[in-house]
Amino acid sequence: MDAIRTVEGDLRVGKLRIALVASRFNAGVVDRLVQGAVDALVAHGADPASLELVRVPGAFDLPPVVRRIAQSGRFDAVVALGAVIRGETSHYDYVAGECAAGLARVADETGVPVAFGVLTTEDEEQALARAGGREGNKGADAALAAVELATLLRKLDA
């Protein structure tokens, strides 16, 4: 294994341009994800003034806006943040599945890393646990994944 060259991304934000796209639906949860993402990025060298936050109505609305941002050429990575909490109808299944598939398509088709920071939980308690509670902050995790992917792609292009 010593002879194998390994290429990995790192967590140094440096001059990376990162957009956060967050849904307003379930704002009590999503706002915590946004704060976790911002805190993580700043802790890894981001200038808060270099970050851009774009708000959309709900998680279903994330893919087209993330696509537009990724296609703009202005950003090295996009962090999609939202919360889809199961209710009494099948609405959850459609929103969660289409959101995830749409964001994956955007990343694949544009080549811009899109980090999936959309919680899909059974109830609000689970969502809050993952938005800065006992399960950590998945917004922070998504932001760091975006940084790692963006730095990896830069290394692969070099």
mmCIF file of C-alpha atoms in Angstrom, residues 56-149:
data_model
loop_
_atom_site.group_PDB
_atom_site.id
_atom_site.type_symbol
_atom_site.label_atom_id
_atom_site.label_comp_id
_atom_site.label_asym_id
_atom_site.label_seq_id
_atom_site.Cartn_x
_atom_site.Cartn_y
_atom_site.Cartn_z
ATOM 1 C CA VAL A 56 -36.456 28.276 -0.719
ATOM 2 C CA PRO A 57 -39.983 27.425 0.459
ATOM 3 C CA GLY A 58 -39.486 23.692 1.091
ATOM 4 C CA ALA A 59 -37.240 20.690 0.513
ATOM 5 C CA PHE A 60 -38.982 19.842 -2.766
ATOM 6 C CA ASP A 61 -37.827 23.246 -4.053
ATOM 7 C CA LEU A 62 -34.143 22.650 -3.364
ATOM 8 C CA PRO A 63 -33.107 20.855 -6.608
ATOM 9 C CA PRO A 64 -34.012 23.536 -9.189
ATOM 10 C CA VAL A 65 -32.468 26.324 -7.132
ATOM 11 C CA VAL A 66 -29.349 24.282 -6.383
ATOM 12 C CA ARG A 67 -29.109 23.524 -10.125
ATOM 13 C CA ARG A 68 -29.229 27.221 -11.005
ATOM 14 C CA ILE A 69 -26.554 28.001 -8.418
ATOM 15 C CA ALA A 70 -24.327 25.126 -9.557
ATOM 16 C CA GLN A 71 -24.654 26.168 -13.198
ATOM 17 C CA SER A 72 -23.773 29.782 -12.398
ATOM 18 C CA GLY A 73 -20.061 28.984 -12.078
ATOM 19 C CA ARG A 74 -19.906 31.221 -9.007
ATOM 20 C CA PHE A 75 -19.549 28.429 -6.432
ATOM 21 C CA ASP A 76 -17.241 25.492 -5.792
ATOM 22 C CA ALA A 77 -19.850 23.601 -3.768
ATOM 23 C CA VAL A 78 -23.449 23.819 -2.623
ATOM 24 C CA VAL A 79 -24.862 22.652 0.710
ATOM 25 C CA ALA A 80 -28.566 21.779 0.552
ATOM 26 C CA LEU A 81 -30.309 21.982 3.928
ATOM 27 C CA GLY A 82 -33.852 21.016 4.834
ATOM 28 C CA ALA A 83 -36.026 18.783 6.970
ATOM 29 C CA VAL A 84 -38.717 16.395 5.806
ATOM 30 C CA ILE A 85 -40.605 15.015 8.782
ATOM 31 C CA ARG A 86 -43.017 12.117 8.299
ATOM 32 C CA GLY A 87 -46.671 12.930 8.774
ATOM 33 C CA GLU A 88 -49.899 11.005 8.443
ATOM 34 C CA THR A 89 -49.936 11.000 4.631
ATOM 35 C CA SER A 90 -47.625 9.756 1.867
ATOM 36 C CA HIS A 91 -46.454 13.353 1.218
ATOM 37 C CA TYR A 92 -43.195 12.556 3.057
ATOM 38 C CA ASP A 93 -42.286 9.757 0.645
ATOM 39 C CA TYR A 94 -42.690 11.921 -2.429
ATOM 40 C CA VAL A 95 -40.913 14.975 -1.062
ATOM 41 C CA ALA A 96 -37.962 13.125 0.480
ATOM 42 C CA GLY A 97 -37.384 10.880 -2.524
ATOM 43 C CA GLU A 98 -37.680 13.590 -5.165
ATOM 44 C CA CYS A 99 -35.501 15.969 -3.180
ATOM 45 C CA ALA A 100 -32.719 13.402 -2.792
ATOM 46 C CA ALA A 101 -32.904 12.235 -6.410
ATOM 47 C CA GLY A 102 -33.019 15.786 -7.728
ATOM 48 C CA LEU A 103 -29.988 16.906 -5.737
ATOM 49 C CA ALA A 104 -28.026 13.827 -6.817
ATOM 50 C CA ARG A 105 -28.850 14.608 -10.466
ATOM 51 C CA VAL A 106 -27.666 18.193 -10.073
ATOM 52 C CA ALA A 107 -24.310 17.086 -8.682
ATOM 53 C CA ASP A 108 -23.899 14.445 -11.378
ATOM 54 C CA GLU A 109 -24.898 16.684 -14.290
ATOM 55 C CA THR A 110 -23.042 19.840 -13.234
ATOM 56 C CA GLY A 111 -19.942 18.351 -11.617
ATOM 57 C CA VAL A 112 -20.388 20.731 -8.682
ATOM 58 C CA PRO A 113 -20.428 18.996 -5.285
ATOM 59 C CA VAL A 114 -23.869 19.120 -3.703
ATOM 60 C CA ALA A 115 -23.879 18.072 -0.064
ATOM 61 C CA PHE A 116 -27.119 16.488 1.156
ATOM 62 C CA GLY A 117 -27.999 18.093 4.457
ATOM 63 C CA VAL A 118 -31.692 17.280 4.295
ATOM 64 C CA LEU A 119 -33.009 15.431 7.307
ATOM 65 C CA THR A 120 -35.602 12.736 6.681
ATOM 66 C CA THR A 121 -37.004 11.756 10.050
ATOM 67 C CA GLU A 122 -40.022 10.134 11.612
ATOM 68 C CA ASP A 123 -40.750 13.016 13.968
ATOM 69 C CA GLU A 124 -39.590 16.433 15.133
ATOM 70 C CA GLU A 125 -37.718 14.957 18.098
ATOM 71 C CA GLN A 126 -35.476 12.958 15.763
ATOM 72 C CA ALA A 127 -34.973 16.026 13.575
ATOM 73 C CA LEU A 128 -33.925 18.219 16.497
ATOM 74 C CA ALA A 129 -31.544 15.503 17.715
ATOM 75 C CA ARG A 130 -29.785 15.713 14.317
ATOM 76 C CA ALA A 131 -29.869 19.502 14.158
ATOM 77 C CA GLY A 132 -27.522 20.229 17.034
ATOM 78 C CA GLY A 133 -28.877 17.783 19.595
ATOM 79 C CA ARG A 134 -27.578 14.462 20.846
ATOM 80 C CA GLU A 135 -26.937 13.183 17.290
ATOM 81 C CA GLY A 136 -24.752 16.160 16.341
ATOM 82 C CA ASN A 137 -25.490 18.635 13.595
ATOM 83 C CA LYS A 138 -26.000 17.189 10.136
ATOM 84 C CA GLY A 139 -25.775 20.701 8.656
ATOM 85 C CA ALA A 140 -22.181 20.880 9.883
ATOM 86 C CA ASP A 141 -21.512 17.392 8.536
ATOM 87 C CA ALA A 142 -22.904 18.322 5.111
ATOM 88 C CA ALA A 143 -20.874 21.533 4.980
ATOM 89 C CA LEU A 144 -17.645 19.672 5.737
ATOM 90 C CA ALA A 145 -18.490 17.019 3.135
ATOM 91 C CA ALA A 146 -18.919 19.820 0.582
ATOM 92 C CA VAL A 147 -15.504 21.249 1.466
ATOM 93 C CA GLU A 148 -13.845 17.845 1.237
ATOM 94 C CA LEU A 149 -15.399 17.139 -2.154
#
